[in-house]
mmCIF file of C-alpha atoms and ligand atoms in Angstrom:
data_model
loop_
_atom_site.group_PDB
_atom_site.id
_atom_site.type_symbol
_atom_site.label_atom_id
_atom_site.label_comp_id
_atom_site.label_asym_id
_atom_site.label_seq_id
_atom_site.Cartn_x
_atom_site.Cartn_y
_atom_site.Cartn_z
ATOM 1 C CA UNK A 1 19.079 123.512 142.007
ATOM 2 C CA UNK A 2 16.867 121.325 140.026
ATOM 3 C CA UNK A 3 16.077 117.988 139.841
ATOM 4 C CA UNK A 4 17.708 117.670 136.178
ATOM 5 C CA UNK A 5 21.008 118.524 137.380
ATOM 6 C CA UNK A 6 21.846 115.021 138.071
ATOM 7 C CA UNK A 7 23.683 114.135 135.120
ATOM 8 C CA UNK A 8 21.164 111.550 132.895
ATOM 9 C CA UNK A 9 24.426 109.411 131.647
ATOM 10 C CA UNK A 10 25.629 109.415 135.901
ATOM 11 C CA UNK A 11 25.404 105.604 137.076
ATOM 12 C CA UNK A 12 26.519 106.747 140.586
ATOM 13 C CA UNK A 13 24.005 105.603 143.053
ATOM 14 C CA UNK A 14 22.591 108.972 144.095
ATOM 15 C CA UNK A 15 20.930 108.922 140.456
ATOM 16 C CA UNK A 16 19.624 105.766 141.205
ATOM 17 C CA UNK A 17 17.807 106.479 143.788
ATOM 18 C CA UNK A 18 17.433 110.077 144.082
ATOM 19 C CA UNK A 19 13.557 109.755 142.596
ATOM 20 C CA UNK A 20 11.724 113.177 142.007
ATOM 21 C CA UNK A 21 9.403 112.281 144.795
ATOM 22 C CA UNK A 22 12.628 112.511 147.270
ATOM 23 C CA UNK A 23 14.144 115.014 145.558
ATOM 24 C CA UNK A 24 11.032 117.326 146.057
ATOM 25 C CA UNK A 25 10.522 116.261 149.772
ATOM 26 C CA UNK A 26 14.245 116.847 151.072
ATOM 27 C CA UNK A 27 15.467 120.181 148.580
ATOM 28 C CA UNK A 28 14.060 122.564 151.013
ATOM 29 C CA UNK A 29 15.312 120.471 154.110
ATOM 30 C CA UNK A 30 18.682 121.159 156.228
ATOM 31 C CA UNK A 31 20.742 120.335 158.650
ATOM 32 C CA UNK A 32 20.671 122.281 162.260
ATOM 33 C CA UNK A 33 24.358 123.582 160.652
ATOM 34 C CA UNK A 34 22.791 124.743 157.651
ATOM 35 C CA UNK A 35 23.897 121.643 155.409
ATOM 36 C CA UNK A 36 21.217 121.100 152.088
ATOM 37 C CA UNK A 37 20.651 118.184 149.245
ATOM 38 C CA UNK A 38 22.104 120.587 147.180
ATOM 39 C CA UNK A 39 25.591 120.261 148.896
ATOM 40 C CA UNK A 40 25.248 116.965 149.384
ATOM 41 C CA UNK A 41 24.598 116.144 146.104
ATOM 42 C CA UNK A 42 26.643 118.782 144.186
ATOM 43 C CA UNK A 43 30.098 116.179 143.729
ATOM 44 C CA UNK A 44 27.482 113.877 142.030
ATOM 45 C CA UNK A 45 26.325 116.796 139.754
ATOM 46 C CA UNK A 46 29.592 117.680 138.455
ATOM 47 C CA UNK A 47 30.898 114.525 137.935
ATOM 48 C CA UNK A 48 28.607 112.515 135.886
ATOM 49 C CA UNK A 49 31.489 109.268 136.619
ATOM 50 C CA UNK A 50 30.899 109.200 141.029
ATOM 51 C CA UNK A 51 29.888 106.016 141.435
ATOM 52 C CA UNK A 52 28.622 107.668 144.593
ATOM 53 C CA UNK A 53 28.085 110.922 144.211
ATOM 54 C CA UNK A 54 26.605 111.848 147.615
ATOM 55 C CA UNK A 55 28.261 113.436 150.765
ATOM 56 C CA UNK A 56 27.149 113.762 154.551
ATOM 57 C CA UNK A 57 27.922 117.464 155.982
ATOM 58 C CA UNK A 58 27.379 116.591 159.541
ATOM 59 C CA UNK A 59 26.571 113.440 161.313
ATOM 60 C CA UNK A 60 22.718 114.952 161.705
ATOM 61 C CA UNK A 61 22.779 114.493 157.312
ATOM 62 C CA UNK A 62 22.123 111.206 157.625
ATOM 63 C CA UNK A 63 18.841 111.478 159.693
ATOM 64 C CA UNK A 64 17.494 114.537 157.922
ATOM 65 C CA UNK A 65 17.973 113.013 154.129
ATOM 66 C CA UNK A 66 17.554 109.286 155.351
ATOM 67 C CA UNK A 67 15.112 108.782 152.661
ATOM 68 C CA UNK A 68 18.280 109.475 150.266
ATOM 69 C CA UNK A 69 21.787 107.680 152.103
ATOM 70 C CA UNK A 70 19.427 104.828 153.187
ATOM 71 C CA UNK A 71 18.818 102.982 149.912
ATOM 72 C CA UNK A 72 22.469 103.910 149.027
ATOM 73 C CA UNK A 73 23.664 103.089 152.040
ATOM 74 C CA UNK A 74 22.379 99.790 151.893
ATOM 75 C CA UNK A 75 23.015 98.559 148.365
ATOM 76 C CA UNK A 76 26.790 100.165 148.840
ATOM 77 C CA UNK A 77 27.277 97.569 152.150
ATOM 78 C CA UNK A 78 25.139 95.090 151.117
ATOM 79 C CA UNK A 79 22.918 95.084 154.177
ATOM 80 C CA UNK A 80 19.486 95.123 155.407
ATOM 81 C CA UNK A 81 17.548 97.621 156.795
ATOM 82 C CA UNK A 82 17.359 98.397 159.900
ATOM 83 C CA UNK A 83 20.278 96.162 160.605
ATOM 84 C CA UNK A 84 22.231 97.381 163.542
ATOM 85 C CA UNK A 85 26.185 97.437 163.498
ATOM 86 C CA UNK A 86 28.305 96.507 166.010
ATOM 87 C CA UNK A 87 32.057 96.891 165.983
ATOM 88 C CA UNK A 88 35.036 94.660 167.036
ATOM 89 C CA UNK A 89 38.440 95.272 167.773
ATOM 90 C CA UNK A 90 39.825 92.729 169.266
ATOM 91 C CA UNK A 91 43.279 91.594 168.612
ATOM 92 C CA UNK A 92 43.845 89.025 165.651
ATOM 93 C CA UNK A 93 46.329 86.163 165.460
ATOM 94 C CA UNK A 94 46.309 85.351 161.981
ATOM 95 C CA UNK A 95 49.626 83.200 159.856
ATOM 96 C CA UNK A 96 51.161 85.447 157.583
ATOM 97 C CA UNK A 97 50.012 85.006 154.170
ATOM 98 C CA UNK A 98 53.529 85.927 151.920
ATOM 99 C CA UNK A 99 56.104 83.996 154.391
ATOM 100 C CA UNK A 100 58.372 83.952 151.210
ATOM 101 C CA UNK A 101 57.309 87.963 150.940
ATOM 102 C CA UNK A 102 57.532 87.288 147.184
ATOM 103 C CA UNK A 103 54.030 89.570 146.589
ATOM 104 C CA UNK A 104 52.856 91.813 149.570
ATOM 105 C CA UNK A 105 54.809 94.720 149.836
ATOM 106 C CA UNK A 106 52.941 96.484 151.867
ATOM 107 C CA UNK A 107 49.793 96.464 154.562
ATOM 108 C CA UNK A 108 47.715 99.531 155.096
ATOM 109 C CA UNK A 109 44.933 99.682 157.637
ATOM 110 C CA UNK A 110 43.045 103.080 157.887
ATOM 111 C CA UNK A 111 40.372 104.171 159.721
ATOM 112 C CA UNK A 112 38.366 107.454 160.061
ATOM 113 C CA UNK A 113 37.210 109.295 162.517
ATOM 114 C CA UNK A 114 35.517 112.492 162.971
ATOM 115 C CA UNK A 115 34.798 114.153 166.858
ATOM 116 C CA UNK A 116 31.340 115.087 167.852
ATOM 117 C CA UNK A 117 30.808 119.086 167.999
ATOM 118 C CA UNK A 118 32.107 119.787 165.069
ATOM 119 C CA UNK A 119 30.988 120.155 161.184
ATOM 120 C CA UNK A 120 32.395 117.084 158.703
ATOM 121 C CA UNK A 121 35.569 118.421 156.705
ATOM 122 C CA UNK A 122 33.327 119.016 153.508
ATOM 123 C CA UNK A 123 31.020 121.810 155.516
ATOM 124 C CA UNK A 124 33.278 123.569 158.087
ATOM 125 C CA UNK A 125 34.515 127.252 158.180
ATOM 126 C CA UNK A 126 38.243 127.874 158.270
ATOM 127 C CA UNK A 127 37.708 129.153 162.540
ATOM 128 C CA UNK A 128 36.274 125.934 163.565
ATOM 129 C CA UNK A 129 38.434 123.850 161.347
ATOM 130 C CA UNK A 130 41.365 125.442 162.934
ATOM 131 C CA UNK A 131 40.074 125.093 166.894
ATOM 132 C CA UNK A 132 39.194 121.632 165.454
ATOM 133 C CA UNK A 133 43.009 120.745 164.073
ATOM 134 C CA UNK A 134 43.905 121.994 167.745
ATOM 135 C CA UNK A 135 41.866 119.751 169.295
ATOM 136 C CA UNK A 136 43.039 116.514 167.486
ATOM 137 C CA UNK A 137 46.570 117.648 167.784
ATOM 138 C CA UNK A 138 46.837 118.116 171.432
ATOM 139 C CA UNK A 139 45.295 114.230 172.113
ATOM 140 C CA UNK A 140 47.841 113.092 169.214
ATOM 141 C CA UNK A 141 50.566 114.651 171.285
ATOM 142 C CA UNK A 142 49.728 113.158 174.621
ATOM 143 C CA UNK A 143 50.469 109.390 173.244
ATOM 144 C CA UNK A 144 53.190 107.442 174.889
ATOM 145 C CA UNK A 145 55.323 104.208 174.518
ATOM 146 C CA UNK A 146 55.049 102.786 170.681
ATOM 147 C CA UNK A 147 52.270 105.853 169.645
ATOM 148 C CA UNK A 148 54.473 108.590 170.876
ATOM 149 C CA UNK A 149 55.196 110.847 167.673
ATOM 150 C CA UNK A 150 55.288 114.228 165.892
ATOM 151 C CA UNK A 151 52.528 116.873 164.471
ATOM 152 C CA UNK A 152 53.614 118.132 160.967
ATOM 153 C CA UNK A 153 51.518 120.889 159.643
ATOM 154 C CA UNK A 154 51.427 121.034 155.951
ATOM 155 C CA UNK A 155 50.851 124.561 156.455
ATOM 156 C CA UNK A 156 54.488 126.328 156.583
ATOM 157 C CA UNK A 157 56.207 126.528 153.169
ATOM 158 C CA UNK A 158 59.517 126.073 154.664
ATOM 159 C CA UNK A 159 59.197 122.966 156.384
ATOM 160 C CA UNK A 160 57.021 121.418 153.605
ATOM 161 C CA UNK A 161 59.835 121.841 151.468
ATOM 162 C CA UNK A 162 62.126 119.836 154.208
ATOM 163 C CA UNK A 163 60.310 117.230 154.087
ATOM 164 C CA UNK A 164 61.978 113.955 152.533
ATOM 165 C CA UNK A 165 60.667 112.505 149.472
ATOM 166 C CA UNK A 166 59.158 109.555 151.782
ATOM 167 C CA UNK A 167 57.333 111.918 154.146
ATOM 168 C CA UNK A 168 55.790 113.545 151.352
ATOM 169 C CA UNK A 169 54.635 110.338 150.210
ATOM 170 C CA UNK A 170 53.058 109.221 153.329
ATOM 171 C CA UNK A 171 51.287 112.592 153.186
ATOM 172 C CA UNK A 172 47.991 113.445 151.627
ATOM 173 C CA UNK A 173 47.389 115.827 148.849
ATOM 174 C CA UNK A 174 44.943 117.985 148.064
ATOM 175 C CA UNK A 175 41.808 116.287 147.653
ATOM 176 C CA UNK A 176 40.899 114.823 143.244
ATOM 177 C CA UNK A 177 37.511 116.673 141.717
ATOM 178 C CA UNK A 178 35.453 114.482 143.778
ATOM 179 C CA UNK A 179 36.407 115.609 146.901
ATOM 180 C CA UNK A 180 36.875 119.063 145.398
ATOM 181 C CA UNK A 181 33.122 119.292 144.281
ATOM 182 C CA UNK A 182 32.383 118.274 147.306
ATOM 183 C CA UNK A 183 33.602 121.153 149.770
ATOM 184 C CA UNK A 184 36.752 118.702 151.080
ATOM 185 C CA UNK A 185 39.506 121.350 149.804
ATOM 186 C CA UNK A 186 38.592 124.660 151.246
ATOM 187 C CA UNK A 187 41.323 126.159 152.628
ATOM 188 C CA UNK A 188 43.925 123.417 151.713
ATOM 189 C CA UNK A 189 46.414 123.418 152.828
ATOM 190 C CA UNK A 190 46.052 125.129 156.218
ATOM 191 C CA UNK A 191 44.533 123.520 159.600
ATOM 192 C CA UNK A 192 46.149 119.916 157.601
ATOM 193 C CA UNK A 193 48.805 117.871 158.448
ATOM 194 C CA UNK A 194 50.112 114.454 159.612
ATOM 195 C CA UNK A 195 51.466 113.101 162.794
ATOM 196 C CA UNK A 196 53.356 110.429 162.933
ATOM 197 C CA UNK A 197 55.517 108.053 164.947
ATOM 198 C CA UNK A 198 59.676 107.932 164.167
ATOM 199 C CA UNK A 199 58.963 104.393 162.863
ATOM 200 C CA UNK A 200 56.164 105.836 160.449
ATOM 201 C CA UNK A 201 54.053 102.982 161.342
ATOM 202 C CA UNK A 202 51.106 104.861 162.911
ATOM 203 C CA UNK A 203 50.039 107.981 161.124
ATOM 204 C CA UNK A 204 47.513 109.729 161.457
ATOM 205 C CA UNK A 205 45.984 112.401 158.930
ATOM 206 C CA UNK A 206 44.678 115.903 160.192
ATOM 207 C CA UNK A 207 41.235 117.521 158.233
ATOM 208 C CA UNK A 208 41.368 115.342 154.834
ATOM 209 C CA UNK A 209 38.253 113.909 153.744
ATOM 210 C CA UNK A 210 37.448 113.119 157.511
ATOM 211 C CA UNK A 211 38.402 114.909 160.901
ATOM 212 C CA UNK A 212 40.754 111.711 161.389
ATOM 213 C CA UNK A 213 42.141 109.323 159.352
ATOM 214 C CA UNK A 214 44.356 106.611 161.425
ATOM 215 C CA UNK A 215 46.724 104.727 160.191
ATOM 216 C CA UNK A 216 48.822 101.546 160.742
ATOM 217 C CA UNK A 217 50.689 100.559 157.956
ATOM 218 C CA UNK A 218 53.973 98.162 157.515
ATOM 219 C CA UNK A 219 56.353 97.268 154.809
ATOM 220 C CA UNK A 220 55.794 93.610 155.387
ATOM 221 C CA UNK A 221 52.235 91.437 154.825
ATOM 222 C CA UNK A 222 52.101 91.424 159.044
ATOM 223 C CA UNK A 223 48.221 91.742 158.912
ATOM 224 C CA UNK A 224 47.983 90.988 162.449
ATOM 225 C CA UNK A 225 50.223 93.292 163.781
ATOM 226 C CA UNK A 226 49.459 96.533 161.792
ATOM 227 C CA UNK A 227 45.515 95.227 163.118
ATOM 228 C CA UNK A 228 47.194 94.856 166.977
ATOM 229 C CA UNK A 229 48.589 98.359 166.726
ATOM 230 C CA UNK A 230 45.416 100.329 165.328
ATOM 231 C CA UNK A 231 43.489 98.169 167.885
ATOM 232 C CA UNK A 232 45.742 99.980 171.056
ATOM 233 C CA UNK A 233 45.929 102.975 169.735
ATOM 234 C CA UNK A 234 42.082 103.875 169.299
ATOM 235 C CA UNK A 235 41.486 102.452 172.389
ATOM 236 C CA UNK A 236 43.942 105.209 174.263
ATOM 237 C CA UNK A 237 42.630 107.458 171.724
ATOM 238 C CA UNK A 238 39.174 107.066 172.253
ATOM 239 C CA UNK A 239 39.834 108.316 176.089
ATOM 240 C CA UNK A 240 40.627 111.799 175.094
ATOM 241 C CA UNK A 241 38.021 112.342 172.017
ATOM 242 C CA UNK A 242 34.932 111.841 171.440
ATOM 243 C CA UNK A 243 33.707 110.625 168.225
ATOM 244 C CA UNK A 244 30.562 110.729 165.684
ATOM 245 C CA UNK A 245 28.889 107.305 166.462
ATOM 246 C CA UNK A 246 25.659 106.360 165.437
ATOM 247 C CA UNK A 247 23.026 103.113 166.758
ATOM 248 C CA UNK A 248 22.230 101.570 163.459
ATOM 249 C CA UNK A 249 25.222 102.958 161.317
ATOM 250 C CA UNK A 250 28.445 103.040 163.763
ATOM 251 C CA UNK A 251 30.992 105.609 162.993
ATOM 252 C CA UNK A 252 29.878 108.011 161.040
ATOM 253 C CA UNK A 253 31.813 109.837 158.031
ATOM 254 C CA UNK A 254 31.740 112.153 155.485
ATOM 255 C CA UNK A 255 31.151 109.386 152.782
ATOM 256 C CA UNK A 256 28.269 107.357 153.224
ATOM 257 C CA UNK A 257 30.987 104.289 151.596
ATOM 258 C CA UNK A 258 32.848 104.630 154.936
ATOM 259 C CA UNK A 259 30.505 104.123 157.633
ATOM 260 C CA UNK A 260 30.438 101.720 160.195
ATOM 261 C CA UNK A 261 33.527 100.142 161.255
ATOM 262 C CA UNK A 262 35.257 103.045 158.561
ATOM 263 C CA UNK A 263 37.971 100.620 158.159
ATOM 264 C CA UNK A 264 40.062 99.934 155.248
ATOM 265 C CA UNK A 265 42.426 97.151 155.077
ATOM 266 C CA UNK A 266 44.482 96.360 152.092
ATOM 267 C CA UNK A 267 47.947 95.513 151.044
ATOM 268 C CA UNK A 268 49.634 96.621 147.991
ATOM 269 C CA UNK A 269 50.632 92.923 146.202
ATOM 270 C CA UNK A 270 52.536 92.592 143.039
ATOM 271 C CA UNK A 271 50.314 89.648 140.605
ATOM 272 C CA UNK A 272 52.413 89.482 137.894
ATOM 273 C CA UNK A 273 50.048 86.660 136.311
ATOM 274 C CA UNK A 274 46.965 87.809 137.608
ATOM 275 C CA UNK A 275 47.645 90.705 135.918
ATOM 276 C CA UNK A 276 47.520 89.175 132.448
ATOM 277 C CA UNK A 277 44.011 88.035 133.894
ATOM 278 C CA UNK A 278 41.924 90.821 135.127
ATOM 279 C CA UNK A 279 38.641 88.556 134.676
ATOM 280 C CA UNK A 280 40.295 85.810 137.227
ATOM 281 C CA UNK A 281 41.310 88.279 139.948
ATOM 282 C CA UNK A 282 38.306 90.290 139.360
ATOM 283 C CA UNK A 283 36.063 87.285 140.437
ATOM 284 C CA UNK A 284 39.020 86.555 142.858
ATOM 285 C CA UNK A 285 38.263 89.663 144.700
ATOM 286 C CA UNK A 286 34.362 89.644 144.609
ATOM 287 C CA UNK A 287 34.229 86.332 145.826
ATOM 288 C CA UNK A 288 36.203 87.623 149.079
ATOM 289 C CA UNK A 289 34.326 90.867 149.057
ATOM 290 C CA UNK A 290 37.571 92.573 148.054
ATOM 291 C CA UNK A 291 38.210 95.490 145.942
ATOM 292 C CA UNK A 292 41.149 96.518 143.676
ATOM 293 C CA UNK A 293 42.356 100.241 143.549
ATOM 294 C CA UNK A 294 45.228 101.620 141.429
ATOM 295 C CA UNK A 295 48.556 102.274 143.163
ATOM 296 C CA UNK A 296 48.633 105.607 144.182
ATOM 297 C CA UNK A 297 45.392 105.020 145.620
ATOM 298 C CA UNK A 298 41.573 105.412 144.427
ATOM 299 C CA UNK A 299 40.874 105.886 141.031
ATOM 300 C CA UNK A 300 44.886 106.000 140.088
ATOM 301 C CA UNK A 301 45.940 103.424 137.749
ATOM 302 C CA UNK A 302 47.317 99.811 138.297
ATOM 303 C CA UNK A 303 51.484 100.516 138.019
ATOM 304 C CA UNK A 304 54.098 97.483 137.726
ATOM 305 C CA UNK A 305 50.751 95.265 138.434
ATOM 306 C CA UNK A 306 51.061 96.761 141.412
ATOM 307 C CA UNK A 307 47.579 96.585 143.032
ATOM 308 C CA UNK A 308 46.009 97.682 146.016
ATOM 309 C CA UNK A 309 43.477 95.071 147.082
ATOM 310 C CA UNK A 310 41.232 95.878 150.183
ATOM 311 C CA UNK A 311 37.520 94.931 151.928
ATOM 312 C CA UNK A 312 34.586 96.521 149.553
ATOM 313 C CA UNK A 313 32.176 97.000 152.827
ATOM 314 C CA UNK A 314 32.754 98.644 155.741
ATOM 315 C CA UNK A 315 29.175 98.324 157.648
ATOM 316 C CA UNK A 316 27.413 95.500 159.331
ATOM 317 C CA UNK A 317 30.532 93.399 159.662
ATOM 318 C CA UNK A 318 32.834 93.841 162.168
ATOM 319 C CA UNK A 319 36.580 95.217 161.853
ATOM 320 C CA UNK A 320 37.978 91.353 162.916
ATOM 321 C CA UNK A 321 35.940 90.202 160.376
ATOM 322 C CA UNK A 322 37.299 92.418 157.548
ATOM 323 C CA UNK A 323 41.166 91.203 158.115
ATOM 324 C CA UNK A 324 39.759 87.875 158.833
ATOM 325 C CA UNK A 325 38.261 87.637 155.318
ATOM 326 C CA UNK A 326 41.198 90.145 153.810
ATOM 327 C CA UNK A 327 43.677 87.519 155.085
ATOM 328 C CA UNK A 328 41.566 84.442 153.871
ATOM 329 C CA UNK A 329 40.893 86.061 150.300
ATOM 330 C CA UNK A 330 44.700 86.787 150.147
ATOM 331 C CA UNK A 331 45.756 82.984 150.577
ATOM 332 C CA UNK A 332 43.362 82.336 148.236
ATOM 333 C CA UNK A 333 44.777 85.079 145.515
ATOM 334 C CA UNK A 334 47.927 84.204 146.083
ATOM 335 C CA UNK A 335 47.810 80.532 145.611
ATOM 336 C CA UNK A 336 46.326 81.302 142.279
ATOM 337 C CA UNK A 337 48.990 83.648 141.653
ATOM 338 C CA UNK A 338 51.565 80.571 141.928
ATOM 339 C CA UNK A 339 49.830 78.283 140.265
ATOM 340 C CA UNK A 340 49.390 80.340 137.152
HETATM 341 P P1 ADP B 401 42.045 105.888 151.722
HETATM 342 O O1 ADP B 401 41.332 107.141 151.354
HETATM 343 O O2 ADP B 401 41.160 104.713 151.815
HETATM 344 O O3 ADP B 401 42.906 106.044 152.905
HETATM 345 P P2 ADP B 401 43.374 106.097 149.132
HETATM 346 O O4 ADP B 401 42.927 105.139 148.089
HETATM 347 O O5 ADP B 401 42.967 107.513 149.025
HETATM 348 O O6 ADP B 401 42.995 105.493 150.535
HETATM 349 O O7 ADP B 401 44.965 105.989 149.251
HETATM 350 C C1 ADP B 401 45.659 106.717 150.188
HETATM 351 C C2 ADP B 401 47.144 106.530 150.019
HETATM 352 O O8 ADP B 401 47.571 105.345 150.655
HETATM 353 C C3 ADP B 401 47.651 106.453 148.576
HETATM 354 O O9 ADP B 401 48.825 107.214 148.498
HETATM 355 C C4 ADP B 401 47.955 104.974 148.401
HETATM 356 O O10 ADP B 401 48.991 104.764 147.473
HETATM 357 C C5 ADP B 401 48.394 104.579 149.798
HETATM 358 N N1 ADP B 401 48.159 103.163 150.101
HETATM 359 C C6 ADP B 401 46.990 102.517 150.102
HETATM 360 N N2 ADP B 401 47.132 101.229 150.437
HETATM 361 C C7 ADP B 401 48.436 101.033 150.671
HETATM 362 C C8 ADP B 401 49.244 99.914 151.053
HETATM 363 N N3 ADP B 401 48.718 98.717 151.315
HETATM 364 N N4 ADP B 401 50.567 100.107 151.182
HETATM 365 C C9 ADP B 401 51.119 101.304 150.938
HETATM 366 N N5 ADP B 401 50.424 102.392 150.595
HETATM 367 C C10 ADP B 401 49.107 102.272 150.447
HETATM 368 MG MG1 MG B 402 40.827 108.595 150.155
#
């Protein structure tokens, strides 16, 4: 690996501020697990379009090549350094903002999670990705009352071709050249999977881009109560596993644009007008510290004017405060929406 690999026409932020000064102090550097720059940085080489283009191997990466995820840590969250984050999850009381449900069709809230012990999904071998996938799946299956649900390896041919066409949607698929350049795919599909409860509201995804990804989501614009849910469920969770947490960064995760609270909360809202006016809901959005992804989630396309709108940062604000100002920015987009 040389410093020249890093694609000149990139704009991802590890260009930025990957100087040759840093790149010459941390190449030789690794992880106690053997992780290097040059994993962390290889998505970022092959894909000149990352708009990140660096990945954390183990939660030590972010100690060891500080002097990298710092800078990009903080211009991706917006915060300053040294800053210290501190999560909340409290339950929220919040109106609903589609009473007519004439836009929302659906609210997502995902989290990630990865335990302590163990490798992140981009820099583990197939043994302890398995004990790992064992691990998470015996605390899934010791939730009760409104959590209480099923394991579903994606690993068996046979049962994934039982599964109905709305299980496989809820599912996740092998990880897009991003993830793939990274390390995220090895093995796919074994060790993977998804539990979830008979209602399908709380999901949770096995060895994806994180150890965990936990999810409450709803067909309605209920912001509040797919919060509420998530909120209980961690906290029984968070009895049986231990997770990656970090002072100054909270949760830690593969993908330095994840730390912190690693929540993302979004809805999937159809703006027929605001569609005709990408400029309005694009300052819309950015005014609430929103951002828009296509339907079928990151980088996918905008279908039906379909979009998914969620919170941009994830660190040094607190998970209340992210459906606080989700819920605020959608009264705000929606109003516009009508008035148009
Ligand atoms: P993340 O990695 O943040 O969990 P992705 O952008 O990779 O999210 O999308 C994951 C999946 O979740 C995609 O299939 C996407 O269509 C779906 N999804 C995201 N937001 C919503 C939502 N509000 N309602 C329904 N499905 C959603
Ligand atoms: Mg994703």
């Amino acid at each position: 690996m040389n410093f020249s690999m890093l694609p000149e026409t990139s704009k991802s932020l590890v260009k930025k501020y990957l100087t040759k000064e840093i790149f010459k102090a941390l190449k030789n550097e690794s992880t106690d697990s053997g992780f290097t720059l040059d994993k962390a940085i290889r998505s970022g080489i092959l894909n000149p379009d990352s708009s990140i283009g660096i990945y954390a191997g183990d939660a030590q990466s972010y100690k060891r090549f500080s002097t990298i995820f710092d800078p990009i840590i903080h211009e991706y969250h917006g915060i300053s350094k040294g800053k210290k984050h501190t999560s909340a999850l409290q339950s929220v009381h919040l109106t609903d903002p589609d009473p007519e449900r004439k836009y929302i069709l659906s609210t997502r809230i995902r989290i990630a999670r990865n335990l302590t012990g163990f490798n992140f999904t981009n820099h583990i071998d197939f043994a302890q990705r398995k004990i790992l996938e064992k691990k998470i799946v015996g605390a899934l299956c010791d939730l009760k009352g409104y959590v209480r649900g099923e394991y579903h390896s994606f690993e068996l041919p046979a049962k994934k071709a039982a599964f109905t066409l709305e299980e496989k949607k809820m599912q996740f698929e092998k990880g897009d050249r991003f993830q793939d350049a990274a390390g995220i795919n090895s093995d796919f599909p074994k060790c993977r999977g998804i539990f979830y409860t008979p209602d399908k509201r709380f999901r949770v995804w096995v060895n994806e881009e994180d150890h965990m990804r936990i999810i409450s989501q709803d067909s309605s614009s209920d912001i509040s109560g797919v919060f509420n849910l998530l909120c209980k469920a961690l906290v029984v969770l968070e009895q049986s596993l231990d997770f990656v947490k970090d002072d100054t960064y909270g949760y830690l995760t593969s993908c330095p644009s994840n730390i912190g609270t690693t929540m993302r909360a979004g809805v999937h809202i159809r703006l027929g007008k605001l569609n005709q006016n990408r400029t309005l809901l694009a300052s819309l959005t950015k005014a609430h510290g929103l951002q828009i992804r296509g339907t079928l989630g990151e980088k996918t396309r905008v279908d039906n004017a379909v979009f998914d709108i969620s919170n941009q940062r994830r660190l040094g604000v607190s998970e209340v405060q992210i459906v606080k100002n989700l819920h605020q920015g959608l009264l705000e987009i929606i109003d516009t929406e009508k008035n148009l």
